[in-house]
Structures are given as structure tokens and as C-alpha cells.
């Protein structure tokens, strides 16, 4: 007997779908694509990236150049994908403003002094 063989009585039992009742008052969930789901998750997440102190000198919310960094000192406009290094270099060369790196501003770290041990000692003679 194969998997496709079954009694006609069993088939008749599953064939009639009129016995199934649907709750018309229940809310129907719309089908959401993976892309829409990922976008909504990104919108709900808090911003976790560190913001450089160089952004104090740039505005990217201007109506004339939306999303593009504009220098607050000289009004120079940069591209949307301009990196923070380029902005820091502009501040340094054009306005003599030096922005320190985040790593160099951490002063509460201490240096541990470990005793040096030769992991491959010479054999005793």
C-alpha cells in the first residue's frame, strides 16, 4: 500500500470545508515582506553609534542641502558619504580646529605592569 492510497471515507471527511467556521471579527494580519519588517525594526532601535565631536561644527539638516554636511564656519558643502576623517581634516586645515580621537580621550584607563616570563626557557646546563 503506497502513501497515496487512502479510504474514500477519509477523503470525504476532509473534502467538505463547509463545517469550518471563520471568526469574521478577528483582525486579519497583513502580509509583511522581510524588507518592510527589517526597516521597521531599524526605525525602532535606538542609535548606538558614537557621534564624533566634529559634528558640532557641521550641520546636515539644512533645507538647501538635506543630508549633506555643511561647515558652520565657512558654509562649505560636503558629499553625503563624506567620512568623519575628511570633516576633521577640513576643520584642521581650514579653521585650525583639532578634534581628538575618542581613543585618546579615555583617561580613566590604567596600564598593567606584568612581569615578563620567557615561555621558552633554555635548558639548564
PDB file of C-alpha atoms in Angstrom:
ATOM      1  CA  UNK A   1       0.000   0.000   0.000  1.00  0.00           C
ATOM      2  CA  UNK A   2       1.506   3.383  -1.010  1.00  0.00           C
ATOM      3  CA  UNK A   3       1.269   6.723   0.787  1.00  0.00           C
ATOM      4  CA  UNK A   4      -1.271   7.963  -1.753  1.00  0.00           C
ATOM      5  CA  UNK A   5      -3.733   5.159  -1.030  1.00  0.00           C
ATOM      6  CA  UNK A   6      -6.468   6.053   1.429  1.00  0.00           C
ATOM      7  CA  UNK A   7     -10.080   5.198   2.029  1.00  0.00           C
ATOM      8  CA  UNK A   8     -12.760   7.150   0.234  1.00  0.00           C
ATOM      9  CA  UNK A   9     -14.407   7.651   3.619  1.00  0.00           C
ATOM     10  CA  UNK A  10     -11.340   9.512   4.895  1.00  0.00           C
ATOM     11  CA  UNK A  11     -11.283  11.661   1.771  1.00  0.00           C
ATOM     12  CA  UNK A  12     -14.953  12.566   2.124  1.00  0.00           C
ATOM     13  CA  UNK A  13     -14.327  13.597   5.727  1.00  0.00           C
ATOM     14  CA  UNK A  14     -11.681  16.179   4.727  1.00  0.00           C
ATOM     15  CA  UNK A  15     -13.299  17.208   1.458  1.00  0.00           C
ATOM     16  CA  UNK A  16     -16.164  19.185   2.933  1.00  0.00           C
ATOM     17  CA  UNK A  17     -14.957  22.528   4.182  1.00  0.00           C
ATOM     18  CA  UNK A  18     -18.424  23.863   4.985  1.00  0.00           C
ATOM     19  CA  UNK A  19     -18.017  22.644   8.567  1.00  0.00           C
ATOM     20  CA  UNK A  20     -15.216  25.159   9.173  1.00  0.00           C
ATOM     21  CA  UNK A  21     -16.302  28.440  10.739  1.00  0.00           C
ATOM     22  CA  UNK A  22     -14.241  31.601  10.480  1.00  0.00           C
ATOM     23  CA  UNK A  23     -14.309  34.405  13.013  1.00  0.00           C
ATOM     24  CA  UNK A  24     -15.112  37.452  10.896  1.00  0.00           C
ATOM     25  CA  UNK A  25     -14.430  39.836  13.806  1.00  0.00           C
ATOM     26  CA  UNK A  26     -10.832  38.683  14.275  1.00  0.00           C
ATOM     27  CA  UNK A  27      -8.254  41.111  12.894  1.00  0.00           C
ATOM     28  CA  UNK A  28      -6.536  39.897   9.772  1.00  0.00           C
ATOM     29  CA  UNK A  29      -2.750  40.221   9.789  1.00  0.00           C
ATOM     30  CA  UNK A  30      -1.410  41.768   6.584  1.00  0.00           C
ATOM     31  CA  UNK A  31       1.440  40.025   4.860  1.00  0.00           C
ATOM     32  CA  UNK A  32       4.657  41.920   5.597  1.00  0.00           C
ATOM     33  CA  UNK A  33       7.709  41.398   3.453  1.00  0.00           C
ATOM     34  CA  UNK A  34      11.099  40.760   5.078  1.00  0.00           C
ATOM     35  CA  UNK A  35      12.378  44.102   3.827  1.00  0.00           C
ATOM     36  CA  UNK A  36       9.496  46.026   5.442  1.00  0.00           C
ATOM     37  CA  UNK A  37       9.971  44.080   8.660  1.00  0.00           C
ATOM     38  CA  UNK A  38      13.708  44.851   8.745  1.00  0.00           C
ATOM     39  CA  UNK A  39      13.047  48.543   8.059  1.00  0.00           C
ATOM     40  CA  UNK A  40      10.522  48.799  10.886  1.00  0.00           C
ATOM     41  CA  UNK A  41      12.962  47.071  13.258  1.00  0.00           C
ATOM     42  CA  UNK A  42      15.702  49.558  12.326  1.00  0.00           C
ATOM     43  CA  UNK A  43      13.371  52.505  12.990  1.00  0.00           C
ATOM     44  CA  UNK A  44      12.569  51.236  16.485  1.00  0.00           C
ATOM     45  CA  UNK A  45      16.189  50.635  17.517  1.00  0.00           C
ATOM     46  CA  UNK A  46      17.980  53.387  19.418  1.00  0.00           C
ATOM     47  CA  UNK A  47      21.035  54.898  17.778  1.00  0.00           C
ATOM     48  CA  UNK A  48      24.090  53.118  19.147  1.00  0.00           C
ATOM     49  CA  UNK A  49      26.866  54.631  17.030  1.00  0.00           C
ATOM     50  CA  UNK A  50      29.259  57.044  18.678  1.00  0.00           C
ATOM     51  CA  UNK A  51      28.945  60.573  17.404  1.00  0.00           C
ATOM     52  CA  UNK A  52      32.184  62.440  16.797  1.00  0.00           C
ATOM     53  CA  UNK A  53      32.643  65.833  18.408  1.00  0.00           C
ATOM     54  CA  UNK A  54      33.422  67.122  14.897  1.00  0.00           C
ATOM     55  CA  UNK A  55      29.676  67.184  14.197  1.00  0.00           C
ATOM     56  CA  UNK A  56      29.419  70.259  16.461  1.00  0.00           C
ATOM     57  CA  UNK A  57      30.917  72.193  13.550  1.00  0.00           C
ATOM     58  CA  UNK A  58      28.729  70.716  10.779  1.00  0.00           C
ATOM     59  CA  UNK A  59      25.022  70.794  10.035  1.00  0.00           C
ATOM     60  CA  UNK A  60      23.439  68.059   7.903  1.00  0.00           C
ATOM     61  CA  UNK A  61      19.841  69.215   8.330  1.00  0.00           C
ATOM     62  CA  UNK A  62      19.865  72.259   6.063  1.00  0.00           C
ATOM     63  CA  UNK A  63      16.913  72.769   3.748  1.00  0.00           C
ATOM     64  CA  UNK A  64      19.161  73.670   0.817  1.00  0.00           C
ATOM     65  CA  UNK A  65      21.407  70.584   1.153  1.00  0.00           C
ATOM     66  CA  UNK A  66      19.455  67.915   3.104  1.00  0.00           C
ATOM     67  CA  UNK A  67      21.601  65.050   4.381  1.00  0.00           C
ATOM     68  CA  UNK A  68      24.858  66.688   3.300  1.00  0.00           C
ATOM     69  CA  UNK A  69      27.298  68.058   5.896  1.00  0.00           C
ATOM     70  CA  UNK A  70      27.740  71.829   5.688  1.00  0.00           C
ATOM     71  CA  UNK A  71      30.526  73.536   7.645  1.00  0.00           C
ATOM     72  CA  UNK A  72      29.058  76.035  10.116  1.00  0.00           C
ATOM     73  CA  UNK A  73      32.197  78.222   9.892  1.00  0.00           C
ATOM     74  CA  UNK A  74      32.661  78.643   6.126  1.00  0.00           C
ATOM     75  CA  UNK A  75      29.475  77.051   4.666  1.00  0.00           C
ATOM     76  CA  UNK A  76      31.463  74.531   2.598  1.00  0.00           C
ATOM     77  CA  UNK A  77      29.214  71.663   1.429  1.00  0.00           C
ATOM     78  CA  UNK A  78      30.449  68.062   1.535  1.00  0.00           C
ATOM     79  CA  UNK A  79      29.063  64.921  -0.105  1.00  0.00           C
ATOM     80  CA  UNK A  80      26.545  62.650   1.640  1.00  0.00           C
ATOM     81  CA  UNK A  81      29.072  59.837   2.018  1.00  0.00           C
ATOM     82  CA  UNK A  82      31.896  62.033   3.314  1.00  0.00           C
ATOM     83  CA  UNK A  83      33.653  60.346   6.208  1.00  0.00           C
ATOM     84  CA  UNK A  84      34.429  61.894   9.568  1.00  0.00           C
ATOM     85  CA  UNK A  85      38.159  61.902   8.748  1.00  0.00           C
ATOM     86  CA  UNK A  86      37.558  64.285   5.852  1.00  0.00           C
ATOM     87  CA  UNK A  87      35.488  66.571   8.057  1.00  0.00           C
ATOM     88  CA  UNK A  88      38.194  66.567  10.748  1.00  0.00           C
ATOM     89  CA  UNK A  89      40.848  67.325   8.126  1.00  0.00           C
ATOM     90  CA  UNK A  90      38.774  70.275   6.882  1.00  0.00           C
ATOM     91  CA  UNK A  91      38.471  71.654  10.418  1.00  0.00           C
ATOM     92  CA  UNK A  92      42.207  71.245  10.963  1.00  0.00           C
ATOM     93  CA  UNK A  93      43.406  72.799   7.708  1.00  0.00           C
ATOM     94  CA  UNK A  94      40.797  75.493   7.118  1.00  0.00           C
ATOM     95  CA  UNK A  95      39.946  76.570  10.672  1.00  0.00           C
ATOM     96  CA  UNK A  96      42.876  75.303  12.812  1.00  0.00           C
ATOM     97  CA  UNK A  97      40.450  73.277  14.960  1.00  0.00           C
ATOM     98  CA  UNK A  98      41.867  69.968  16.188  1.00  0.00           C
ATOM     99  CA  UNK A  99      39.437  67.169  17.087  1.00  0.00           C
ATOM    100  CA  UNK A 100      40.876  64.422  19.276  1.00  0.00           C
ATOM    101  CA  UNK A 101      40.109  60.784  18.640  1.00  0.00           C
ATOM    102  CA  UNK A 102      37.794  59.043  21.081  1.00  0.00           C
ATOM    103  CA  UNK A 103      40.508  56.522  21.990  1.00  0.00           C
ATOM    104  CA  UNK A 104      42.940  59.215  23.067  1.00  0.00           C
ATOM    105  CA  UNK A 105      40.373  60.917  25.303  1.00  0.00           C
ATOM    106  CA  UNK A 106      39.929  57.902  27.577  1.00  0.00           C
ATOM    107  CA  UNK A 107      41.927  58.881  30.648  1.00  0.00           C
ATOM    108  CA  UNK A 108      40.499  56.513  33.239  1.00  0.00           C
ATOM    109  CA  UNK A 109      42.342  53.510  31.818  1.00  0.00           C
ATOM    110  CA  UNK A 110      45.430  52.260  33.594  1.00  0.00           C
ATOM    111  CA  UNK A 111      48.444  50.384  32.285  1.00  0.00           C
ATOM    112  CA  UNK A 112      49.047  46.991  33.849  1.00  0.00           C
ATOM    113  CA  UNK A 113      52.652  46.074  34.577  1.00  0.00           C
ATOM    114  CA  UNK A 114      53.070  42.344  34.128  1.00  0.00           C
ATOM    115  CA  UNK A 115      56.261  40.502  34.929  1.00  0.00           C
ATOM    116  CA  UNK A 116      57.893  39.227  31.751  1.00  0.00           C
ATOM    117  CA  UNK A 117      58.407  35.461  31.733  1.00  0.00           C
ATOM    118  CA  UNK A 118      60.281  33.617  28.999  1.00  0.00           C
ATOM    119  CA  UNK A 119      57.847  30.999  27.744  1.00  0.00           C
ATOM    120  CA  UNK A 120      60.693  29.015  26.145  1.00  0.00           C
ATOM    121  CA  UNK A 121      63.407  28.859  28.816  1.00  0.00           C
ATOM    122  CA  UNK A 122      66.771  27.467  27.856  1.00  0.00           C
ATOM    123  CA  UNK A 123      67.575  24.030  29.188  1.00  0.00           C
ATOM    124  CA  UNK A 124      69.725  24.106  32.257  1.00  0.00           C
ATOM    125  CA  UNK A 125      73.312  23.074  31.580  1.00  0.00           C
TER     126      UNK A 125
END
